[in-house]
């Protein structure tokens, strides 16, 4: 069972930035995509970014492409999500999950082992 531990979320003003981190088991990055997912109130959960250290593949949902950047530090078994240009519509509970390497770009949809969400609120 994968256990994902995220950093704290927070309140951010529109246009601001925030970096989330997720500590994963040592072999998670080697055998899976690590997926950042979010769920806004009243909406379905959605994958926003995936990363694999095996082939350094990264995928982004169109709603965050160019604003969010995912990275991984294998030595620290940590995956980061740098979120820039945050907007109120980015308000959601963010968490990380895992998807099989075979999922490829579909890692944004085919994930499991979802961790507990961290609330990120974008508001002035």
mmCIF file of C-alpha atoms in Angstrom:
data_model
loop_
_atom_site.group_PDB
_atom_site.id
_atom_site.type_symbol
_atom_site.label_atom_id
_atom_site.label_comp_id
_atom_site.label_asym_id
_atom_site.label_seq_id
_atom_site.Cartn_x
_atom_site.Cartn_y
_atom_site.Cartn_z
ATOM 1 C CA UNK A 1 0.000 0.000 0.000
ATOM 2 C CA UNK A 2 1.439 3.307 -1.069
ATOM 3 C CA UNK A 3 1.362 6.009 1.549
ATOM 4 C CA UNK A 4 1.756 9.513 0.298
ATOM 5 C CA UNK A 5 2.579 12.374 2.611
ATOM 6 C CA UNK A 6 2.010 15.836 1.263
ATOM 7 C CA UNK A 7 3.328 19.140 2.437
ATOM 8 C CA UNK A 8 0.952 21.737 3.790
ATOM 9 C CA UNK A 9 -1.390 23.614 1.480
ATOM 10 C CA UNK A 10 -2.522 27.125 2.161
ATOM 11 C CA UNK A 11 -4.202 30.371 1.167
ATOM 12 C CA UNK A 12 -2.730 32.139 -1.837
ATOM 13 C CA UNK A 13 -3.709 35.357 -3.575
ATOM 14 C CA UNK A 14 -4.600 35.232 -7.269
ATOM 15 C CA UNK A 15 -1.464 35.301 -9.354
ATOM 16 C CA UNK A 16 0.573 33.835 -6.534
ATOM 17 C CA UNK A 17 2.652 30.685 -6.361
ATOM 18 C CA UNK A 18 2.807 27.679 -4.123
ATOM 19 C CA UNK A 19 4.861 24.509 -4.138
ATOM 20 C CA UNK A 20 3.464 21.235 -2.887
ATOM 21 C CA UNK A 21 5.611 18.240 -2.069
ATOM 22 C CA UNK A 22 4.753 14.590 -1.763
ATOM 23 C CA UNK A 23 6.983 11.980 -0.143
ATOM 24 C CA UNK A 24 6.574 8.618 -1.821
ATOM 25 C CA UNK A 25 7.921 5.141 -1.111
ATOM 26 C CA UNK A 26 11.439 4.586 -2.422
ATOM 27 C CA UNK A 27 10.357 2.441 -5.366
ATOM 28 C CA UNK A 28 7.263 4.410 -6.318
ATOM 29 C CA UNK A 29 9.037 6.622 -8.845
ATOM 30 C CA UNK A 30 10.845 3.660 -10.363
ATOM 31 C CA UNK A 31 7.757 1.585 -11.009
ATOM 32 C CA UNK A 32 4.926 4.097 -11.361
ATOM 33 C CA UNK A 33 3.904 7.524 -12.406
ATOM 34 C CA UNK A 34 3.310 9.779 -9.446
ATOM 35 C CA UNK A 35 0.204 11.778 -10.182
ATOM 36 C CA UNK A 36 -0.934 15.055 -8.701
ATOM 37 C CA UNK A 37 -4.702 15.154 -8.500
ATOM 38 C CA UNK A 38 -7.148 17.725 -7.186
ATOM 39 C CA UNK A 39 -10.784 17.930 -6.296
ATOM 40 C CA UNK A 40 -12.689 21.172 -6.116
ATOM 41 C CA UNK A 41 -15.906 21.450 -4.117
ATOM 42 C CA UNK A 42 -18.787 19.960 -6.045
ATOM 43 C CA UNK A 43 -16.552 18.702 -8.838
ATOM 44 C CA UNK A 44 -15.011 15.386 -9.765
ATOM 45 C CA UNK A 45 -11.435 14.625 -8.910
ATOM 46 C CA UNK A 46 -9.046 15.312 -11.773
ATOM 47 C CA UNK A 47 -5.432 14.534 -12.521
ATOM 48 C CA UNK A 48 -3.333 17.626 -13.193
ATOM 49 C CA UNK A 49 0.185 16.266 -13.656
ATOM 50 C CA UNK A 50 2.164 13.029 -13.802
ATOM 51 C CA UNK A 51 5.873 12.286 -13.591
ATOM 52 C CA UNK A 52 7.981 9.194 -14.025
ATOM 53 C CA UNK A 53 11.664 9.065 -13.148
ATOM 54 C CA UNK A 54 12.167 6.046 -15.383
ATOM 55 C CA UNK A 55 11.883 7.981 -18.623
ATOM 56 C CA UNK A 56 11.524 11.505 -17.225
ATOM 57 C CA UNK A 57 8.114 11.743 -18.843
ATOM 58 C CA UNK A 58 5.855 14.518 -17.570
ATOM 59 C CA UNK A 59 2.246 15.156 -18.471
ATOM 60 C CA UNK A 60 -0.024 18.063 -17.653
ATOM 61 C CA UNK A 61 -3.728 18.690 -17.898
ATOM 62 C CA UNK A 62 -4.556 21.483 -20.324
ATOM 63 C CA UNK A 63 -5.935 23.626 -17.494
ATOM 64 C CA UNK A 64 -2.524 23.856 -15.807
ATOM 65 C CA UNK A 65 -0.094 23.420 -18.700
ATOM 66 C CA UNK A 66 2.443 26.236 -18.661
ATOM 67 C CA UNK A 67 1.571 27.256 -15.096
ATOM 68 C CA UNK A 68 2.252 24.130 -13.051
ATOM 69 C CA UNK A 69 5.553 22.264 -13.129
ATOM 70 C CA UNK A 70 6.195 18.816 -11.690
ATOM 71 C CA UNK A 71 9.603 17.554 -10.614
ATOM 72 C CA UNK A 72 11.069 14.734 -8.587
ATOM 73 C CA UNK A 73 14.024 14.243 -6.312
ATOM 74 C CA UNK A 74 14.718 10.525 -6.260
ATOM 75 C CA UNK A 75 17.290 10.852 -3.493
ATOM 76 C CA UNK A 76 14.610 12.337 -1.256
ATOM 77 C CA UNK A 77 11.791 10.204 -2.675
ATOM 78 C CA UNK A 78 9.870 13.430 -3.098
ATOM 79 C CA UNK A 79 7.743 14.788 -5.908
ATOM 80 C CA UNK A 80 7.054 18.511 -6.151
ATOM 81 C CA UNK A 81 4.334 20.514 -7.833
ATOM 82 C CA UNK A 82 5.269 24.119 -8.428
ATOM 83 C CA UNK A 83 2.096 26.080 -9.072
ATOM 84 C CA UNK A 84 2.414 29.525 -10.628
ATOM 85 C CA UNK A 85 -0.197 32.023 -11.676
ATOM 86 C CA UNK A 86 -2.768 30.530 -9.347
ATOM 87 C CA UNK A 87 -6.372 31.468 -9.992
ATOM 88 C CA UNK A 88 -9.540 31.007 -7.950
ATOM 89 C CA UNK A 89 -10.496 28.068 -10.172
ATOM 90 C CA UNK A 90 -7.378 26.271 -8.920
ATOM 91 C CA UNK A 91 -8.930 26.145 -5.452
ATOM 92 C CA UNK A 92 -9.163 22.482 -4.529
ATOM 93 C CA UNK A 93 -7.895 19.740 -2.282
ATOM 94 C CA UNK A 94 -4.643 18.531 -3.816
ATOM 95 C CA UNK A 95 -3.100 15.155 -3.265
ATOM 96 C CA UNK A 96 -0.833 12.688 -4.953
ATOM 97 C CA UNK A 97 -1.521 9.216 -6.273
ATOM 98 C CA UNK A 98 0.144 6.650 -8.484
ATOM 99 C CA UNK A 99 -0.484 5.229 -11.926
ATOM 100 C CA UNK A 100 1.163 2.325 -13.747
ATOM 101 C CA UNK A 101 3.917 3.154 -16.221
ATOM 102 C CA UNK A 102 1.873 1.448 -18.924
ATOM 103 C CA UNK A 103 -0.744 4.183 -18.578
ATOM 104 C CA UNK A 104 1.415 6.717 -20.401
ATOM 105 C CA UNK A 105 -0.452 9.969 -20.964
ATOM 106 C CA UNK A 106 -3.551 8.320 -19.477
ATOM 107 C CA UNK A 107 -1.830 8.516 -16.085
ATOM 108 C CA UNK A 108 -3.912 11.663 -15.610
ATOM 109 C CA UNK A 109 -6.970 9.424 -15.489
ATOM 110 C CA UNK A 110 -5.793 5.943 -14.465
ATOM 111 C CA UNK A 111 -4.486 6.399 -10.958
ATOM 112 C CA UNK A 112 -5.085 4.930 -7.549
ATOM 113 C CA UNK A 113 -3.617 4.923 -4.040
ATOM 114 C CA UNK A 114 -4.819 8.460 -3.617
ATOM 115 C CA UNK A 115 -3.504 10.222 -0.524
ATOM 116 C CA UNK A 116 -5.351 12.597 1.744
ATOM 117 C CA UNK A 117 -6.018 15.993 0.228
ATOM 118 C CA UNK A 118 -4.335 19.270 1.124
ATOM 119 C CA UNK A 119 -6.507 22.321 0.784
ATOM 120 C CA UNK A 120 -5.233 25.057 -1.497
ATOM 121 C CA UNK A 121 -7.408 28.168 -1.589
ATOM 122 C CA UNK A 122 -6.822 30.951 -4.087
ATOM 123 C CA UNK A 123 -8.571 34.103 -2.990
ATOM 124 C CA UNK A 124 -7.955 37.775 -2.435
#
